[in-house]
Short mmCIF file of C-alpha atoms in Angstrom, two decimals:
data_model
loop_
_atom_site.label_atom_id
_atom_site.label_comp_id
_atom_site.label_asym_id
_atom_site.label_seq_id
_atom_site.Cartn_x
_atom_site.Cartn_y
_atom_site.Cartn_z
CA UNK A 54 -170.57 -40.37 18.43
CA UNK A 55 -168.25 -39.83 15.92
CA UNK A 56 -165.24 -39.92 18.60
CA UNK A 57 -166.51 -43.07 20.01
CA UNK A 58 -166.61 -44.25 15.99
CA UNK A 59 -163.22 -43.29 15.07
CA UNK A 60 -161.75 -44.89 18.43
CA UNK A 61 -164.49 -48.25 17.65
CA UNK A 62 -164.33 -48.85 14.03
CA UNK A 63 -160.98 -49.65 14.24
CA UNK A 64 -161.06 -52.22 16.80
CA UNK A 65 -163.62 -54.02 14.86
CA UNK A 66 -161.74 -53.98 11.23
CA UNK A 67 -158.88 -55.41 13.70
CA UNK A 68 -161.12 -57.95 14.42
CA UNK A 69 -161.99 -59.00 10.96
CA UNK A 70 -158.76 -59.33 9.70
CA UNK A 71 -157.48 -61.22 12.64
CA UNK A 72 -160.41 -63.30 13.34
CA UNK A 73 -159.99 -62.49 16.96
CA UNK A 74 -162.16 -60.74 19.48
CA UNK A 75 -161.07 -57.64 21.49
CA UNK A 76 -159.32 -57.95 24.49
CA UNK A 77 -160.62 -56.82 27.73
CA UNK A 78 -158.00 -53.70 27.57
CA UNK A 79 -159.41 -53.01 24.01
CA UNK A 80 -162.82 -52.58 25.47
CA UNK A 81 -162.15 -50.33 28.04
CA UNK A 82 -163.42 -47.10 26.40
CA UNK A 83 -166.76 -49.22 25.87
CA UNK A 84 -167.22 -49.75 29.72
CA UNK A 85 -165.99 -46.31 30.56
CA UNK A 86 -168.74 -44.49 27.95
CA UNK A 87 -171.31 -46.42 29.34
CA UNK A 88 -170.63 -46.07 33.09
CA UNK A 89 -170.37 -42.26 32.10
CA UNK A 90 -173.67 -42.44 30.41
CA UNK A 91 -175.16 -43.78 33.34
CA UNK A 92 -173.45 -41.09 35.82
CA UNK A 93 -174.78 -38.85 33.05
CA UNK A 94 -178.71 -40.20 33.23
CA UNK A 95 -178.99 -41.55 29.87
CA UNK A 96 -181.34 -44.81 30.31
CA UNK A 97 -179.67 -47.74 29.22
CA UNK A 98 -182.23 -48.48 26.09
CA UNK A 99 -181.30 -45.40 24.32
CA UNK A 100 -177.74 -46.32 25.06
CA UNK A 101 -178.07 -49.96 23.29
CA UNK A 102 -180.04 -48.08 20.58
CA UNK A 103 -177.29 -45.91 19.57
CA UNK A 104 -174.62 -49.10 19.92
CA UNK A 105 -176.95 -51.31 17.58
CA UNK A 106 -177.46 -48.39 15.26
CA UNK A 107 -173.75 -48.13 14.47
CA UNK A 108 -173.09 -51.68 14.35
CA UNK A 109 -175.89 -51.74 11.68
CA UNK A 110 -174.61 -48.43 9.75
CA UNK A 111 -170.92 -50.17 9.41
CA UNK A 112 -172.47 -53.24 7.93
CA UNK A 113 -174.77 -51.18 5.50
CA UNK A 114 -171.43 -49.55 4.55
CA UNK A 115 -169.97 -53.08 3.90
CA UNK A 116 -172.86 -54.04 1.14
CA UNK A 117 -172.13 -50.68 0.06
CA UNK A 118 -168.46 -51.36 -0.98
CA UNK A 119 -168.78 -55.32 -2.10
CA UNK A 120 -169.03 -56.45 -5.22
CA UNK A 121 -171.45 -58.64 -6.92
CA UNK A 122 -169.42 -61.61 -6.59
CA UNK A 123 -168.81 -60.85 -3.01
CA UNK A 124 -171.92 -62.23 -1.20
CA UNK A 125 -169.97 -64.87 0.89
CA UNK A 126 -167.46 -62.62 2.25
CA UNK A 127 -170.03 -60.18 3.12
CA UNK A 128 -172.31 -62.98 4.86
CA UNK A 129 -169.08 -63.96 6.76
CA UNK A 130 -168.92 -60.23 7.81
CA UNK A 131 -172.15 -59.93 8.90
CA UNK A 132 -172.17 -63.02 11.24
CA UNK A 133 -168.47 -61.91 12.41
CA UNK A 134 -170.02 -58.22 13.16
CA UNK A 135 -172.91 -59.96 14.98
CA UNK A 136 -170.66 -61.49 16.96
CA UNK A 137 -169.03 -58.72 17.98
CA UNK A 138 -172.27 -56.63 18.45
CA UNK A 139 -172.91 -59.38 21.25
CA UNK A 140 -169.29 -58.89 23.00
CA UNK A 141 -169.40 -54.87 22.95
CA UNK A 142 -172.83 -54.80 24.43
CA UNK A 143 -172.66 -57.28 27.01
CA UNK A 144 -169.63 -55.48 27.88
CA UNK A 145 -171.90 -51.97 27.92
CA UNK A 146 -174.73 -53.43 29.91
CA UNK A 147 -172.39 -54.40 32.26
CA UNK A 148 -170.16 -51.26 33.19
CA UNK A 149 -173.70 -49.41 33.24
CA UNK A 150 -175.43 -51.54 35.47
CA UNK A 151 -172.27 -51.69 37.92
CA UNK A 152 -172.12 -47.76 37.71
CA UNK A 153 -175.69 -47.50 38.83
CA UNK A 154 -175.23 -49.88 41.49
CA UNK A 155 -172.27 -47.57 42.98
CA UNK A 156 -174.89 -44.66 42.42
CA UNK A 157 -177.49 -46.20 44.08
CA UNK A 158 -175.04 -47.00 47.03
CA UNK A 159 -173.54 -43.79 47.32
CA UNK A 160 -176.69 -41.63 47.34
CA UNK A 161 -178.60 -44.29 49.89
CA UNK A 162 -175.22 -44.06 52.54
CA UNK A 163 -176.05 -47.59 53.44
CA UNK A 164 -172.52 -48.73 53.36
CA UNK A 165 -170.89 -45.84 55.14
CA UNK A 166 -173.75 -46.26 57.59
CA UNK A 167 -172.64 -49.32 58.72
CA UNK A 168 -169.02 -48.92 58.25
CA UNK A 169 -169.57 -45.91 60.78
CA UNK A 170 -171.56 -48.01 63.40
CA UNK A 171 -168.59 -50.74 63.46
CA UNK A 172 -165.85 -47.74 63.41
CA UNK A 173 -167.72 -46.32 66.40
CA UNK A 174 -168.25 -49.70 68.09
CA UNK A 175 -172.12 -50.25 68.06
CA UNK A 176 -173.66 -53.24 67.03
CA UNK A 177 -174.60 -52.68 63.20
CA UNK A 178 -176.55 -55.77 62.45
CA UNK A 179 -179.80 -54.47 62.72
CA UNK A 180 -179.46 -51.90 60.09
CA UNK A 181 -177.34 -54.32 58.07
CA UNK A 182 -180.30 -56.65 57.82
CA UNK A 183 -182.51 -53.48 57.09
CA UNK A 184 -180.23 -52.38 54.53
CA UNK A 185 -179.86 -55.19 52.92
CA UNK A 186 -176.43 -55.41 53.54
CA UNK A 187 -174.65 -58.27 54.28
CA UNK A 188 -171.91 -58.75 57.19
CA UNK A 189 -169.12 -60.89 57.77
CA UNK A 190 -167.83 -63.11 60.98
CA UNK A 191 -164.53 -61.00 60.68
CA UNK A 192 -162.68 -58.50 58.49
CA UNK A 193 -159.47 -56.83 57.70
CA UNK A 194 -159.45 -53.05 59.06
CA UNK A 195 -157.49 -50.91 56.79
CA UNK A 196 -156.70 -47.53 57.41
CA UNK A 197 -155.80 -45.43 53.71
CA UNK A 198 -153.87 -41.85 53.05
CA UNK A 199 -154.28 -41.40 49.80
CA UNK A 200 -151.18 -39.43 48.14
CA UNK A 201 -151.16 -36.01 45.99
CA UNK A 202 -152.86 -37.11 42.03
CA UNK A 203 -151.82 -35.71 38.60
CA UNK A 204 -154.74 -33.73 39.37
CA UNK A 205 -153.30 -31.51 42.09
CA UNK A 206 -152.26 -29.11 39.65
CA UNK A 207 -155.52 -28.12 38.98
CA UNK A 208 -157.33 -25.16 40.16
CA UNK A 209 -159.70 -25.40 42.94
CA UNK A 210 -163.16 -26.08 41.23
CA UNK A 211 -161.37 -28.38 38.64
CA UNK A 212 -159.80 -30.22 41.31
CA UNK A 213 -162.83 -30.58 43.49
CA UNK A 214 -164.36 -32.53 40.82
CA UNK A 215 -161.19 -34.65 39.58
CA UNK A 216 -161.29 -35.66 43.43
CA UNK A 217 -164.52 -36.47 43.55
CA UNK A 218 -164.26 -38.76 40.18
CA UNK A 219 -161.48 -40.16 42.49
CA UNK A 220 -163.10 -41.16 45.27
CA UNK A 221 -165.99 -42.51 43.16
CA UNK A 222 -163.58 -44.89 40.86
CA UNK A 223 -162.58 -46.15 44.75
CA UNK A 224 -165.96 -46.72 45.69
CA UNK A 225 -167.27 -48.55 42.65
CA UNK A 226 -163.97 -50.69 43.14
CA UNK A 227 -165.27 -51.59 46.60
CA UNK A 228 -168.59 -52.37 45.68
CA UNK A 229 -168.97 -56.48 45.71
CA UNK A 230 -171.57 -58.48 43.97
CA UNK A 231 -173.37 -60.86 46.41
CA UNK A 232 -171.71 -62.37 49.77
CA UNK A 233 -170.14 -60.46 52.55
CA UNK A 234 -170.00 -56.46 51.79
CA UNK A 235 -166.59 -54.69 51.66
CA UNK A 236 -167.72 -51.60 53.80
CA UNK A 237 -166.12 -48.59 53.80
CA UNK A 238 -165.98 -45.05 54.92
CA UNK A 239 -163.87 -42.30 52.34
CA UNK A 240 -163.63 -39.05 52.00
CA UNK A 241 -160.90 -37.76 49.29
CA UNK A 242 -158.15 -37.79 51.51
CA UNK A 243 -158.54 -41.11 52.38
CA UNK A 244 -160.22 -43.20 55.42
CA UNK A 245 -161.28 -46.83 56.60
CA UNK A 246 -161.95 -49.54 54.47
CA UNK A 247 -163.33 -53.11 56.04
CA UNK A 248 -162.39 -56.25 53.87
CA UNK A 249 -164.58 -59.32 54.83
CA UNK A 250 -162.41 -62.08 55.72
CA UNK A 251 -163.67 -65.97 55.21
CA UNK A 252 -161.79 -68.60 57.77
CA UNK A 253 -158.27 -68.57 57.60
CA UNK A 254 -156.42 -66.78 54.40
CA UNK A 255 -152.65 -68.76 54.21
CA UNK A 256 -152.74 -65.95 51.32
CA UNK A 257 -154.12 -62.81 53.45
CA UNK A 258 -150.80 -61.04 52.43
CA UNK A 259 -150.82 -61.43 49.01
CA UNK A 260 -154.38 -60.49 48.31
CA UNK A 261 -154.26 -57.57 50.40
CA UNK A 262 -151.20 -56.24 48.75
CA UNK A 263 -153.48 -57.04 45.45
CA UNK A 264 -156.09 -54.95 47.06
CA UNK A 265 -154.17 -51.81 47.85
CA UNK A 266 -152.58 -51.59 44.49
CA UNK A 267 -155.84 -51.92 42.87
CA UNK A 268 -157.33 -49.26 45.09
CA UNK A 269 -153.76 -47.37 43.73
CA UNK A 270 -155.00 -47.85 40.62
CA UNK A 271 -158.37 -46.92 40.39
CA UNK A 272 -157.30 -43.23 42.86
CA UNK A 273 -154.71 -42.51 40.30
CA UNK A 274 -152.09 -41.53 43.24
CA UNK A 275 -150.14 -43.52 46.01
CA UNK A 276 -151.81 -44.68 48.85
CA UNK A 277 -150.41 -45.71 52.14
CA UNK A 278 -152.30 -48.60 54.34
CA UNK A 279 -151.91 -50.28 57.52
CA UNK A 280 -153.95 -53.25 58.28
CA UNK A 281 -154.63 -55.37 61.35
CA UNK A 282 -156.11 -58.34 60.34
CA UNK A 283 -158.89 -61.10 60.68
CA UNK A 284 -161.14 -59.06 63.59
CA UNK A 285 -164.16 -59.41 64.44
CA UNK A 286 -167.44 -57.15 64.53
CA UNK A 287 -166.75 -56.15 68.49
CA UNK A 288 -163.41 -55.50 68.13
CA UNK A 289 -163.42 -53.08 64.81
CA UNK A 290 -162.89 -49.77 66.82
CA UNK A 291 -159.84 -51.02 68.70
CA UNK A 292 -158.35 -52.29 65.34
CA UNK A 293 -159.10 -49.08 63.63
CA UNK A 294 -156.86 -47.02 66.04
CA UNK A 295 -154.37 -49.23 65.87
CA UNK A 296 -154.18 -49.32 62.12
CA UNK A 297 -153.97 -45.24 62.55
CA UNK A 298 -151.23 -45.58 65.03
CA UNK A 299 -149.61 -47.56 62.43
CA UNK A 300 -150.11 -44.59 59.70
CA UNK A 301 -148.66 -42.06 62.28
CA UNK A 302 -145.66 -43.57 62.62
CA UNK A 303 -144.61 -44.91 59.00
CA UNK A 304 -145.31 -40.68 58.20
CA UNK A 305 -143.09 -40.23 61.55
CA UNK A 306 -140.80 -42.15 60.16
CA UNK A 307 -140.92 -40.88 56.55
CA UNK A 308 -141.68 -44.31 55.01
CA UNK A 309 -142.74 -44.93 51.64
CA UNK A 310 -146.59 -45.21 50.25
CA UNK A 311 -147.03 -49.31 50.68
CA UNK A 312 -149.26 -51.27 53.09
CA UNK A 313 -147.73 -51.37 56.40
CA UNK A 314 -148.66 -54.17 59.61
CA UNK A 315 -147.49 -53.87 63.18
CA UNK A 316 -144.68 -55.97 62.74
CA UNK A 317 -143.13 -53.35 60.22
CA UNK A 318 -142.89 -50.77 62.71
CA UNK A 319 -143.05 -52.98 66.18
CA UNK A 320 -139.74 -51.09 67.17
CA UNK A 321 -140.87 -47.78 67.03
CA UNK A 322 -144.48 -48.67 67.88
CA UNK A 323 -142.91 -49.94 71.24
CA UNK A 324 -140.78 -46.72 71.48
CA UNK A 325 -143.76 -44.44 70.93
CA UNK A 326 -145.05 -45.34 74.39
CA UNK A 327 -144.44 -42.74 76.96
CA UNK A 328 -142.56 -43.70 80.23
CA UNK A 329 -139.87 -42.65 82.44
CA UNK A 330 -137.29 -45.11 80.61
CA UNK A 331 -137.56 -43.05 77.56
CA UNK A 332 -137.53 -39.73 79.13
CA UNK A 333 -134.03 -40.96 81.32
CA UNK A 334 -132.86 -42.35 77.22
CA UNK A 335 -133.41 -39.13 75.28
CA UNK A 336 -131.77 -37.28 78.40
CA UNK A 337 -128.41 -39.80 77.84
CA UNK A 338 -128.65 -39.11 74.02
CA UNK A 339 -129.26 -34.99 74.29
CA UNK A 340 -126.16 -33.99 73.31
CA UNK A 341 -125.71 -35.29 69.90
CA UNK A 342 -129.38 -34.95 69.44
CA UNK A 343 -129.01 -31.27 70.16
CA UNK A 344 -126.07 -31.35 67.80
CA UNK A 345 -127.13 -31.76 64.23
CA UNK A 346 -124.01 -32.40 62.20
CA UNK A 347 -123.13 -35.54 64.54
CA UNK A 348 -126.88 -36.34 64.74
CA UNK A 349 -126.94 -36.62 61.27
CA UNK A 350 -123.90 -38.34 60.74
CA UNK A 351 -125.48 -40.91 63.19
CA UNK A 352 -128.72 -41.40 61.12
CA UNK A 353 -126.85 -42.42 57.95
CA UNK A 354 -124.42 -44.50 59.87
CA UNK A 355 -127.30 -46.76 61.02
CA UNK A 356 -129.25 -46.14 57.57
CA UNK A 357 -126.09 -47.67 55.75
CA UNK A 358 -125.70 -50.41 57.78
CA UNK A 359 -123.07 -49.07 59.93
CA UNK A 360 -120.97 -49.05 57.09
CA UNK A 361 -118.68 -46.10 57.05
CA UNK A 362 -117.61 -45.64 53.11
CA UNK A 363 -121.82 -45.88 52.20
CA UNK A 364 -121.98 -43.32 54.95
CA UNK A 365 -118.98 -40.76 53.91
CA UNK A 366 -120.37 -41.47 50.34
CA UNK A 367 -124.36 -40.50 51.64
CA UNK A 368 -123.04 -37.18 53.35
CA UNK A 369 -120.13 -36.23 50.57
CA UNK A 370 -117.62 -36.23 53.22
CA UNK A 371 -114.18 -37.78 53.78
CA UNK A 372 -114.50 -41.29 55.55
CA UNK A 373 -112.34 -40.20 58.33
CA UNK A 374 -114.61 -37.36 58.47
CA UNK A 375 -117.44 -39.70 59.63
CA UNK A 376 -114.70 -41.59 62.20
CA UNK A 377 -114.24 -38.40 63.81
CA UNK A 378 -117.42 -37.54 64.33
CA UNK A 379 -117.84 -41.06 65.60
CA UNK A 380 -115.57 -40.77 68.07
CA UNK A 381 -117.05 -37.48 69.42
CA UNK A 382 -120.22 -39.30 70.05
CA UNK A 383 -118.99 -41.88 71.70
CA UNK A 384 -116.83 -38.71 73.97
CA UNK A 385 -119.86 -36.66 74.72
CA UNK A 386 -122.68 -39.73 74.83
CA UNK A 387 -122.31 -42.45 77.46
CA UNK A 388 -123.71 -44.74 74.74
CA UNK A 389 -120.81 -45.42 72.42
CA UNK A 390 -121.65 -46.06 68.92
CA UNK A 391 -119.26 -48.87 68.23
CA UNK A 392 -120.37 -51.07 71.06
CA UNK A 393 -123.55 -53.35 70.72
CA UNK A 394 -125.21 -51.69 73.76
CA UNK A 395 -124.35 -48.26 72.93
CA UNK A 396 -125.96 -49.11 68.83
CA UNK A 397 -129.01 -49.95 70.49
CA UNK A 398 -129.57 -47.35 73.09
CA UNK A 399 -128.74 -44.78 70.32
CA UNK A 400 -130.75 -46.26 67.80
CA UNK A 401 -133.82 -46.46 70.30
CA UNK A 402 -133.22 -42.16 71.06
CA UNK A 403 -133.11 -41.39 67.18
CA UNK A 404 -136.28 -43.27 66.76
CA UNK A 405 -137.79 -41.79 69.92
CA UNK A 406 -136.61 -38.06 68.46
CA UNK A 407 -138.26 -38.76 65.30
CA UNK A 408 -141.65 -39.65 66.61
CA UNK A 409 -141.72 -36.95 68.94
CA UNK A 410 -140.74 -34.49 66.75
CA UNK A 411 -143.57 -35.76 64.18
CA UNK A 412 -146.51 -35.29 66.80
CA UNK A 413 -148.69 -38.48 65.79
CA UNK A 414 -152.37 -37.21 67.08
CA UNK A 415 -153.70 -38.92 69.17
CA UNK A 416 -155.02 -42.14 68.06
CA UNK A 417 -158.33 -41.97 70.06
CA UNK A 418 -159.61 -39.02 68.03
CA UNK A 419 -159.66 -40.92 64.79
CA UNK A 420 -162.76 -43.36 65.50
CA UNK A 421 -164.58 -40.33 66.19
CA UNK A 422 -163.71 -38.38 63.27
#
């Protein structure tokens, strides 16, 4: 209590003077008490008690300290403190009533129920209506790696529990009032989340990207996504493993945390398919794969644009150094790096290298995990 005072009282003498009411950021310790207080048990009357108590102690204090002359000012106060009495607990009522609706959700398994049934391609709307849940025509399949949190430098049994808080800010992020359910299935490392899609979006991108940095923000860490959009109910499993596919080869290809689509990595998703043409292209490109000062060389080169002074600059070598290196490519490689052709078909092998070398698992395991 008298934390939450010193941290409260404040606000509300800011208030006063300014004749303004707190801002939503202001209140934040107000909705994060009481959704602890409800994690915690504490019923939601005793909660309101204690609020209303020290609203009523700080005006006491207030007749305490006026003078005799003073009355108006202190009726002003009074109506200006009820005011604000009304704000902070409509604000507490509401973080506690949200946090026990993610409880409740979390302890039934209702959601991950049904997010399992679609992920495993059975026909959940039986249980959905059972549950209580409700489904949409088509959603937005995401597949999420969450990144390493300020909290991995915990030890274990701290970190269990930070990780857990984690995955529990995610959830309660998820939850939707009323309408189509966002359904999900999360374990602290990450998972599936399915985002109910209504008609067409001309916007889809934008609030997506909205989505994933809100579910950034509420894991505390990075996340990396890859979505395949507007599908419907039958077709969830098949856009699952392609949305891991996508994951395996942005990490393959050492890409940034972000939210990724097909498109971003068509190339390589395209080169990641086994045939006899690749096997006949990474035989061409063996020697200056095998070599890995001129395979290196060749990775900045097309990482800069095939511009050799970015390049010499990258590797902190002479720019003729890079030129000669060049040229013994294009000597021991029937693909030459300064012709169109030979760009490509180089290009294409480096990719091909990279994914190999990375060992995406196999995609069909994931639905079943």
């Amino acid at each position: 209590m008298p934390a939450i005072a010193r941290r409260t009282f404040p606000m509300v003498l800011a208030s006063l003077r300014t004749g303004t009411n707190p801002g939503r950021e202001d209140l934040a310790l107000l909705r994060d008490r009481a959704a602890q207080r409800a994690r915690e048990g504490v019923p939601l009357t005793l909660l309101l008690h204690v609020w209303q108590h020290g609203f009523q102690e700080f005006f006491e204090e207030s007749g305490c300290i006026a003078n005799a002359g003073e009355s108006k000012a202190l009726a002003w106060i009074g109506l200006a403190v009820m005011r604000l009495q009304e704000i902070f607990l409509a604000e507490i009522v509401a973080a506690y009533l949200a946090e026990q609706e993610t409880l409740t959700e979390e302890r039934s398994g209702a959601v991950p129920l049904i997010a399992r049934l679609l992920l495993l391609g059975q026909d959940p709307r039986a249980d959905a209506e059972r549950l209580n849940i409700t489904l949409a025509g088509s959603y937005d399949v995401l597949a999420v790696r969450l990144g390493s949190s300020a909290d991995s430098g915990l030890d274990a049994e701290a970190r269990e529990v930070a990780e857990r808080r984690r995955l529990h800010r995610m959830l309660a992020l998820l939850r939707t009032g009323g309408g189509p359910a966002t359904l999900s299935l999360l374990d602290r490392g990450g998972g599936y989340v399915f985002v109910p899609r209504s008609g067409e979006d001309p916007r889809s991108a934008e609030r997506l990207g909205r989505f994933v940095a809100g579910l950034e923000s509420a894991a505390g860490s990075t996340i990396t996504a890859a979505v395949v959009e507007d599908i419907a109910i039958s077709g969830v499993t098949t856009a699952a493993q392609q949305a891991d596919e996508i994951l395996d080869l942005v990490r393959a290809l050492s890409r940034g945390p972000g939210l990724y689509r097909l498109f971003d990595v068509f190339m390589a998703h395209q080169l990641s398919r086994p045939g006899p043409g690749l096997d006949h292209l990474i035989a061409a490109a063996k020697p200056v794969l095998s070599h890995d000062e001129l395979r290196t060389t060749l990775q900045t080169y097309f990482e800069c644009d095939l511009d050799r002074q970015r390049t010499a600059r990258r590797l902190s070598v002479h720019p003729n150094t890079v030129n000669n290196r060049l040229n013994r490519i294009a000597e021991i490689s029937p693909h030459s790096p300064f012709t169109l052709a030979g760009i490509t078909a180089l290009s294409a092998a480096l990719t091909v290298a990279r994914l190999r070398a990375g060992g995406p698992p196999d995609p069909s395991s994931h639905a079943q995990g």
